Coordinates of C-alpha atoms and ligand atoms in Angstrom, one line a residue:
X17 CA 12.2 -29.2 -4.0
X18 CA 10.6 -32.4 -5.2
X19 CA 6.9 -32.5 -6.0
X20 CA 6.2 -34.8 -2.9
X21 CA 8.0 -32.5 -0.5
X22 CA 6.3 -29.5 -2.3
X23 CA 2.9 -30.9 -1.6
X24 CA 3.8 -31.9 1.9
X25 CA 5.1 -28.5 2.8
X26 CA 1.9 -27.0 1.3
X27 CA -0.4 -29.3 3.2
X28 CA 1.3 -28.9 6.5
X29 CA 2.4 -25.3 6.5
X30 CA 0.4 -22.7 8.4
X31 CA 2.0 -20.1 6.1
X32 CA 0.2 -18.9 3.0
X33 CA 0.4 -16.6 0.1
X34 CA -1.3 -13.3 0.5
X35 CA -0.8 -11.9 -3.0
X36 CA -3.0 -12.1 -6.0
X37 CA -2.1 -15.0 -8.2
X38 CA -1.7 -14.6 -12.0
X39 CA -1.4 -17.7 -14.1
X40 CA -0.4 -17.7 -17.7
X41 CA -2.2 -20.1 -20.1
X42 CA -1.7 -20.8 -23.8
X43 CA -4.8 -22.6 -25.0
X44 CA -8.5 -23.2 -24.5
X45 CA -7.8 -26.4 -22.6
X46 CA -5.3 -24.8 -20.3
X47 CA -7.9 -22.0 -19.6
X48 CA -10.5 -24.6 -18.7
X49 CA -8.1 -26.4 -16.4
X50 CA -7.0 -23.2 -14.6
X51 CA -10.6 -22.1 -14.1
X52 CA -10.9 -24.9 -11.5
X53 CA -8.4 -23.1 -9.3
X54 CA -8.5 -19.8 -7.2
X55 CA -6.7 -17.8 -9.8
X56 CA -7.1 -14.0 -9.6
X57 CA -5.8 -13.1 -13.1
X58 CA -5.9 -15.4 -16.1
X59 CA -3.1 -14.3 -18.5
X60 CA -3.0 -15.3 -22.1
X61 CA 0.4 -15.8 -23.8
X62 CA 2.3 -18.1 -26.1
X63 CA 5.2 -19.2 -23.9
X64 CA 6.9 -21.1 -26.7
X65 CA 7.5 -17.9 -28.7
X66 CA 9.1 -15.6 -26.1
X67 CA 8.7 -14.1 -22.7
X68 CA 5.7 -12.1 -23.5
X69 CA 4.5 -13.5 -26.9
X70 CA 0.8 -13.1 -27.6
X71 CA -1.6 -15.9 -28.0
X72 CA -4.0 -15.9 -30.9
X73 CA -6.5 -13.1 -30.4
X74 CA -9.3 -15.7 -31.1
X75 CA -8.5 -17.2 -27.7
X76 CA -9.2 -13.8 -26.1
X77 CA -12.7 -13.8 -27.6
X78 CA -13.3 -17.4 -26.3
X79 CA -12.2 -16.3 -22.9
X80 CA -14.7 -13.5 -22.9
X81 CA -17.5 -15.9 -23.9
X82 CA -16.5 -18.5 -21.4
X83 CA -16.3 -15.9 -18.5
X84 CA -19.4 -13.9 -19.4
X85 CA -20.9 -14.7 -16.0
X86 CA -17.8 -13.9 -13.9
X87 CA -14.4 -15.4 -13.0
X88 CA -10.8 -14.1 -12.8
X89 CA -9.7 -10.9 -14.4
X90 CA -8.3 -11.4 -17.9
X91 CA -4.9 -10.3 -19.1
X92 CA -3.3 -10.4 -22.6
X93 CA 0.4 -10.4 -23.3
X94 CA 0.8 -8.3 -26.4
X95 CA 4.5 -8.9 -27.1
X96 CA 7.1 -6.2 -27.7
X97 CA 7.2 -2.9 -29.7
X98 CA 5.3 -2.8 -33.0
X99 CA 3.6 -6.2 -32.5
X100 CA 2.0 -4.9 -29.3
X101 CA 0.9 -1.7 -31.1
X102 CA -0.7 -3.8 -33.9
X103 CA -2.6 -6.1 -31.5
X104 CA -3.8 -3.6 -28.9
X105 CA -6.9 -2.7 -30.7
X106 CA -8.0 -6.3 -30.8
X107 CA -8.0 -6.8 -27.0
X108 CA -11.6 -7.2 -25.9
X109 CA -12.9 -4.4 -23.7
X110 CA -13.9 -7.1 -21.1
X111 CA -10.2 -7.7 -20.5
X112 CA -8.7 -6.2 -17.3
X113 CA -5.1 -5.9 -18.4
X114 CA -2.8 -5.8 -21.4
X115 CA 0.9 -6.2 -21.0
X116 CA 3.6 -4.7 -23.3
X117 CA 7.3 -5.6 -23.2
X118 CA 9.9 -2.9 -23.3
X119 CA 12.8 -4.7 -25.0
X120 CA 14.8 -2.3 -27.1
X121 CA 13.5 0.7 -25.1
X122 CA 16.7 2.2 -23.7
X123 CA 15.5 5.7 -22.9
X124 CA 12.5 7.2 -21.0
X125 CA 11.3 8.7 -24.3
X126 CA 11.3 5.4 -26.1
X127 CA 9.4 3.5 -23.4
X128 CA 6.8 6.3 -23.0
X129 CA 6.4 6.5 -26.8
X130 CA 5.7 2.8 -26.8
X131 CA 3.1 3.0 -24.0
X132 CA 1.5 6.0 -25.8
X133 CA 1.2 4.0 -29.0
X134 CA -0.2 0.9 -27.3
X135 CA -2.6 2.8 -25.0
X136 CA -4.2 4.7 -27.9
X137 CA -6.0 1.7 -29.6
X138 CA -6.7 -0.1 -26.3
X139 CA -10.3 0.1 -24.9
X140 CA -10.5 2.5 -22.0
X141 CA -11.5 -0.3 -19.7
X142 CA -8.3 -2.3 -20.3
X143 CA -5.5 -1.3 -18.0
X144 CA -2.1 -1.1 -19.6
X145 CA 0.6 -2.9 -17.6
X146 CA 4.2 -1.6 -18.0
X147 CA 6.5 -4.6 -18.0
X148 CA 10.1 -4.3 -16.7
X149 CA 12.7 -7.1 -17.3
X150 CA 14.8 -8.1 -14.4
X151 CA 17.5 -9.0 -16.9
X152 CA 17.2 -5.6 -18.6
X153 CA 20.7 -5.6 -20.1
X154 CA 19.9 -8.8 -22.1
X155 CA 16.6 -7.2 -23.2
X156 CA 18.3 -3.9 -24.1
X157 CA 15.8 -2.1 -22.0
X158 CA 15.6 0.3 -19.0
X159 CA 16.1 -1.2 -15.6
X160 CA 13.0 -2.1 -13.5
X161 CA 13.6 1.0 -11.3
X162 CA 13.6 3.2 -14.4
X163 CA 10.5 1.5 -15.8
X164 CA 8.7 2.0 -12.4
X165 CA 9.5 5.7 -12.3
X166 CA 8.6 6.3 -15.9
X167 CA 5.4 4.4 -15.5
X168 CA 4.4 6.6 -12.6
X169 CA 5.2 9.8 -14.5
X170 CA 3.4 8.5 -17.6
X171 CA 0.3 7.7 -15.5
X172 CA 0.3 3.9 -15.5
X173 CA -1.0 2.3 -12.3
X174 CA 0.2 -1.2 -13.0
X175 CA 3.7 -2.7 -13.5
X176 CA 5.1 -6.2 -13.7
X177 CA 8.6 -7.4 -13.4
X178 CA 9.4 -10.5 -15.5
X179 CA 12.5 -12.1 -17.0
X180 CA 13.4 -11.7 -20.7
X181 CA 15.8 -14.5 -21.2
X182 CA 13.8 -17.4 -19.7
X183 CA 17.2 -19.1 -19.2
X184 CA 16.2 -20.7 -15.9
X185 CA 17.3 -17.8 -13.8
X186 CA 14.5 -16.3 -11.7
X187 CA 13.9 -12.6 -11.1
X188 CA 15.1 -13.3 -7.5
X189 CA 18.4 -14.8 -8.9
X190 CA 19.0 -11.7 -11.0
X191 CA 17.8 -9.0 -8.6
X192 CA 18.4 -10.4 -5.2
X193 CA 16.3 -9.7 -2.1
X194 CA 17.5 -6.2 -1.5
X195 CA 16.6 -5.0 -4.9
X196 CA 13.2 -6.7 -4.7
X197 CA 12.5 -5.0 -1.4
X198 CA 13.6 -1.6 -2.9
X199 CA 11.4 -2.1 -5.9
X200 CA 8.6 -2.8 -3.5
X201 CA 9.2 0.5 -1.7
X202 CA 9.4 2.3 -5.1
X203 CA 6.1 0.9 -6.1
X204 CA 4.5 2.0 -2.9
X205 CA 6.0 5.4 -3.2
X206 CA 4.6 5.8 -6.7
X207 CA 1.3 4.1 -5.7
X208 CA 1.8 1.4 -8.3
X209 CA 0.2 -2.0 -8.2
X210 CA 3.1 -4.3 -8.9
X211 CA 3.4 -7.9 -9.9
X212 CA 6.5 -10.1 -9.7
X213 CA 7.0 -12.9 -12.2
X214 CA 10.0 -14.5 -13.8
X215 CA 10.6 -18.2 -13.2
X216 CA 9.1 -18.0 -9.7
X217 CA 8.9 -21.2 -7.7
X218 CA 6.6 -21.9 -4.8
X219 CA 9.6 -21.7 -2.5
X220 CA 10.3 -18.2 -3.7
X221 CA 6.7 -17.2 -3.3
X222 CA 6.7 -18.5 0.3
X223 CA 10.0 -16.7 1.0
X224 CA 8.5 -13.4 -0.2
X225 CA 5.7 -13.9 2.3
X226 CA 7.9 -14.9 5.1
X227 CA 10.0 -11.8 4.5
X228 CA 6.8 -9.8 4.4
X229 CA 7.8 -8.0 1.2
X230 CA 4.8 -6.1 -0.2
X231 CA 4.2 -7.5 -3.6
X232 CA 0.6 -7.2 -5.0
X233 CA 0.6 -10.2 -7.3
X234 CA 2.7 -13.2 -8.2
X235 CA 2.8 -14.2 -11.9
X236 CA 3.6 -17.8 -12.7
X237 CA 3.9 -20.2 -15.6
X238 CA 7.0 -22.4 -15.6
X239 CA 6.6 -23.7 -12.1
X240 CA 3.1 -24.9 -12.9
X241 CA 4.2 -26.9 -15.9
X242 CA 5.7 -30.3 -16.7
X243 CA 8.5 -29.9 -19.2
X244 CA 9.2 -26.2 -18.7
X245 CA 7.1 -23.2 -19.3
X246 CA 6.4 -24.2 -22.9
X247 CA 5.3 -27.6 -21.6
X248 CA 1.9 -28.5 -20.2
X249 CA 0.2 -27.3 -17.1
X250 CA 0.2 -29.8 -14.2
X251 CA -2.7 -30.3 -11.9
X252 CA -0.3 -31.5 -9.2
X253 CA 1.6 -28.2 -9.3
X254 CA -1.6 -26.1 -9.6
X255 CA -2.8 -28.0 -6.5
X256 CA 0.4 -27.3 -4.6
X257 CA 0.2 -23.5 -5.3
X258 CA -3.6 -23.5 -4.5
X259 CA -3.0 -25.1 -1.2
X260 CA -0.9 -22.1 -0.2
X261 CA -3.9 -19.7 -0.8
X262 CA -5.9 -20.6 2.3
X263 CA -8.0 -17.5 2.3
X264 CA -9.5 -18.6 -1.0
X265 CA -10.2 -22.3 -0.2
Ligands
G3H303 O1 3.4 -13.2 -16.5 C1 3.9 -14.2 -16.0 C2 4.7 -15.2 -16.7 O2 3.9 -15.9 -17.6 C3 5.6 -15.9 -15.9 O3 6.2 -17.0 -16.6 P1 7.4 -17.9 -15.9 O4 6.9 -18.3 -14.6 O5 7.5 -19.1 -16.8 O6 8.6 -17.0 -15.9

């Protein structure tokens, strides 16, 4: 869909997005820009270095200073494996969430060991989010269904489905509607808050709502940028998404 038709459909549609909205930012200036929009979760990552690559921890500290008097919940991408374990202790206790990638974890024991190692140095106030990759074979990781079940058994309350390859294929392209609906049921059954991300577009977000699939949060980066997810955030695209969040206008 072109940007013009995107804005038109947003402006004229009676439909809206009912989920929480997570937006990933990579710099102080992007953070400042996004704070002008009705974002629920401000997520920090370095999109040019991988699906879940961490931004500089100094940016986390700046966010805490900037949002001392309130604002969206803060989230830090910690990367995968050992990198996440090393960084976990630096996540400020004011952050709401820390996300760890499961690439290379091909058994329940491996993913639970990773969560255990990351959770230990995390402040108690920071909720650990178990990430599942839609393209799990490419990431050499457990499937989203397996991650959800393990997360529930391990005691996590938050999971996020993302894409590992960032090849342009969305989570929907990879999983299809039936599997997304089943993941939704699985999350409900396990009482997990779940977020869907992975090259989501506004069209996909609207289709999720039209189909009334219970997703708690939609995570976005690429569709808000000019020049791909490693490019720059676009006010036009942020406006188009915001216009679909009528309850928060
Ligand atoms: O956590 C959410 C991700 O940053 C989504 O990134 P993406 O929309 O570029 O796949």
